[in-house]
PDB file of C-alpha atoms in Angstrom:
ATOM      1  CA  GLY P  19     -28.177   6.960   4.579  1.00  0.00           C
ATOM      2  CA  GLY P  20     -27.864   7.270   1.124  1.00  0.00           C
ATOM      3  CA  GLY P  21     -25.041   9.284  -0.671  1.00  0.00           C
ATOM      4  CA  CYS P  22     -22.326   8.156   1.638  1.00  0.00           C
ATOM      5  CA  LEU P  23     -18.850   8.084  -0.064  1.00  0.00           C
ATOM      6  CA  PRO P  24     -16.881   4.746   0.525  1.00  0.00           C
ATOM      7  CA  THR P  25     -13.696   6.733   1.713  1.00  0.00           C
ATOM      8  CA  THR P  26     -13.761   6.430   5.455  1.00  0.00           C
ATOM      9  CA  LEU P  27      -9.952   6.958   5.913  1.00  0.00           C
ATOM     10  CA  ALA P  28      -8.703   4.597   8.295  1.00  0.00           C
ATOM     11  CA  GLY P  29      -5.608   4.791  10.388  1.00  0.00           C
ATOM     12  CA  GLU P  30      -2.245   4.089   9.048  1.00  0.00           C
ATOM     13  CA  PHE P  31      -1.067   0.292   8.582  1.00  0.00           C
ATOM     14  CA  ASN P  32       2.350  -1.069   9.625  1.00  0.00           C
ATOM     15  CA  LEU P  33       4.926  -0.925   6.811  1.00  0.00           C
ATOM     16  CA  TYR P  34       8.357  -2.064   7.932  1.00  0.00           C
ATOM     17  CA  PRO P  35      11.181  -1.581   7.516  1.00  0.00           C
ATOM     18  CA  ASN P  36      10.815   2.142   6.544  1.00  0.00           C
ATOM     19  CA  PRO P  37      12.978   3.479   5.082  1.00  0.00           C
ATOM     20  CA  ASN P  38      13.913   0.174   3.084  1.00  0.00           C
ATOM     21  CA  ASN P  39      15.870  -0.994  -0.055  1.00  0.00           C
ATOM     22  CA  GLY P  40      12.700  -1.891  -2.084  1.00  0.00           C
ATOM     23  CA  MET P  41      11.952  -5.095  -0.068  1.00  0.00           C
ATOM     24  CA  PHE P  42       9.218  -4.370   2.841  1.00  0.00           C
ATOM     25  CA  THR P  43       6.184  -6.119   4.590  1.00  0.00           C
ATOM     26  CA  ILE P  44       2.852  -4.345   4.856  1.00  0.00           C
ATOM     27  CA  ASP P  45       0.435  -5.692   7.609  1.00  0.00           C
ATOM     28  CA  VAL P  46      -2.774  -5.549   5.490  1.00  0.00           C
ATOM     29  CA  PRO P  47      -5.694  -4.395   7.706  1.00  0.00           C
ATOM     30  CA  ASN P  48      -8.590  -6.708   8.380  1.00  0.00           C
ATOM     31  CA  ALA P  49     -11.747  -5.940   6.332  1.00  0.00           C
ATOM     32  CA  ASN P  50     -15.044  -7.413   5.161  1.00  0.00           C
ATOM     33  CA  ASP P  51     -13.788  -7.588   1.766  1.00  0.00           C
ATOM     34  CA  GLN P  52     -12.749 -10.680  -0.019  1.00  0.00           C
ATOM     35  CA  SER P  53      -9.677  -8.954  -1.539  1.00  0.00           C
ATOM     36  CA  LEU P  54      -8.007  -5.696  -1.232  1.00  0.00           C
ATOM     37  CA  ASN P  55      -6.487  -3.510  -3.832  1.00  0.00           C
ATOM     38  CA  ILE P  56      -3.052  -2.021  -3.293  1.00  0.00           C
ATOM     39  CA  ASP P  57      -1.480   0.457  -5.511  1.00  0.00           C
ATOM     40  CA  ILE P  58       1.816   2.029  -5.131  1.00  0.00           C
ATOM     41  CA  TYR P  59       2.709   5.468  -6.589  1.00  0.00           C
ATOM     42  CA  SER P  60       5.714   7.589  -6.916  1.00  0.00           C
ATOM     43  CA  VAL P  61       5.903  10.900  -5.004  1.00  0.00           C
ATOM     44  CA  LEU P  62       5.198  12.375  -8.447  1.00  0.00           C
ATOM     45  CA  GLY P  63       1.759  10.609  -8.638  1.00  0.00           C
ATOM     46  CA  LYS P  64       3.061   8.099 -11.145  1.00  0.00           C
ATOM     47  CA  HIS P  65       1.392   4.501 -10.610  1.00  0.00           C
ATOM     48  CA  VAL P  66       4.043   1.874 -10.491  1.00  0.00           C
ATOM     49  CA  ARG P  67       2.572  -1.145  -8.942  1.00  0.00           C
ATOM     50  CA  SER P  68      -0.554  -2.964  -8.412  1.00  0.00           C
ATOM     51  CA  ILE P  69      -1.241  -5.759  -5.963  1.00  0.00           C
ATOM     52  CA  GLN P  70      -4.236  -7.775  -4.679  1.00  0.00           C
ATOM     53  CA  SER P  71      -4.356  -9.175  -1.266  1.00  0.00           C
ATOM     54  CA  LYS P  72      -6.646 -10.975   1.211  1.00  0.00           C
ATOM     55  CA  PRO P  73      -7.134  -8.646   4.225  1.00  0.00           C
ATOM     56  CA  GLY P  74      -5.367  -9.482   7.586  1.00  0.00           C
ATOM     57  CA  VAL P  75      -2.271 -10.922   6.153  1.00  0.00           C
ATOM     58  CA  ALA P  76       1.388  -9.724   6.137  1.00  0.00           C
ATOM     59  CA  LEU P  77       1.995  -8.992   2.658  1.00  0.00           C
ATOM     60  CA  PRO P  78       6.026  -9.271   1.603  1.00  0.00           C
ATOM     61  CA  ILE P  79       6.511  -6.764  -1.344  1.00  0.00           C
ATOM     62  CA  GLN P  80       9.578  -6.650  -3.307  1.00  0.00           C
ATOM     63  CA  LEU P  81      10.441  -3.349  -5.724  1.00  0.00           C
ATOM     64  CA  ASP P  82      13.369  -4.459  -7.843  1.00  0.00           C
ATOM     65  CA  ASP P  83      13.502  -1.743 -10.410  1.00  0.00           C
ATOM     66  CA  PHE P  84      12.597   1.183  -8.489  1.00  0.00           C
ATOM     67  CA  THR P  85      14.516   4.266  -8.028  1.00  0.00           C
ATOM     68  CA  LYS P  86      15.447   5.719  -4.597  1.00  0.00           C
ATOM     69  CA  GLY P  87      12.682   8.102  -3.168  1.00  0.00           C
ATOM     70  CA  THR P  88       9.503   8.516  -1.594  1.00  0.00           C
ATOM     71  CA  TYR P  89       6.505   6.514  -2.506  1.00  0.00           C
ATOM     72  CA  MET P  90       3.086   6.122  -1.305  1.00  0.00           C
ATOM     73  CA  ILE P  91       1.034   3.097  -1.019  1.00  0.00           C
ATOM     74  CA  GLN P  92      -2.589   2.966  -0.776  1.00  0.00           C
ATOM     75  CA  ILE P  93      -4.767   0.188   0.182  1.00  0.00           C
ATOM     76  CA  ARG P  94      -8.349   0.139  -1.087  1.00  0.00           C
ATOM     77  CA  GLY P  95     -11.497  -1.793   0.239  1.00  0.00           C
ATOM     78  CA  ASN P  96     -15.217  -1.210  -0.734  1.00  0.00           C
ATOM     79  CA  ASP P  97     -15.505   1.337   2.406  1.00  0.00           C
ATOM     80  CA  PHE P  98     -12.357   2.614   3.160  1.00  0.00           C
ATOM     81  CA  ILE P  99      -9.153   3.737   1.776  1.00  0.00           C
ATOM     82  CA  MET P 100      -5.592   4.009   3.572  1.00  0.00           C
ATOM     83  CA  ASN P 101      -2.525   5.920   2.593  1.00  0.00           C
ATOM     84  CA  GLN P 102       1.215   5.520   3.843  1.00  0.00           C
ATOM     85  CA  ASN P 103       4.311   6.968   2.420  1.00  0.00           C
ATOM     86  CA  PHE P 104       7.451   4.983   2.427  1.00  0.00           C
ATOM     87  CA  VAL P 105      11.165   5.578   1.352  1.00  0.00           C
ATOM     88  CA  VAL P 106      13.299   3.612  -0.677  1.00  0.00           C
ATOM     89  CA  GLU P 107      16.881   4.422  -0.252  1.00  0.00           C
TER      90      GLU P 107
END
């Protein structure tokens, strides 16, 4: 029907290692989208990184200048949003 919000929250995705030193890999989920938007936020909600990725790949991410702490990574497609926390130590 109409009026469906495109925010079916899918389950978690693999992010490893976690905790990490700022270098980690995420298993980007399979999706119908051509590309997915990946955003990283600090625990305070500050946007710190934007990445685009094809679905269904293992994506290495390197955060050089990040302070230690908890971050949230969000993967957005046309019809889903996935969030996961990770720790840089």
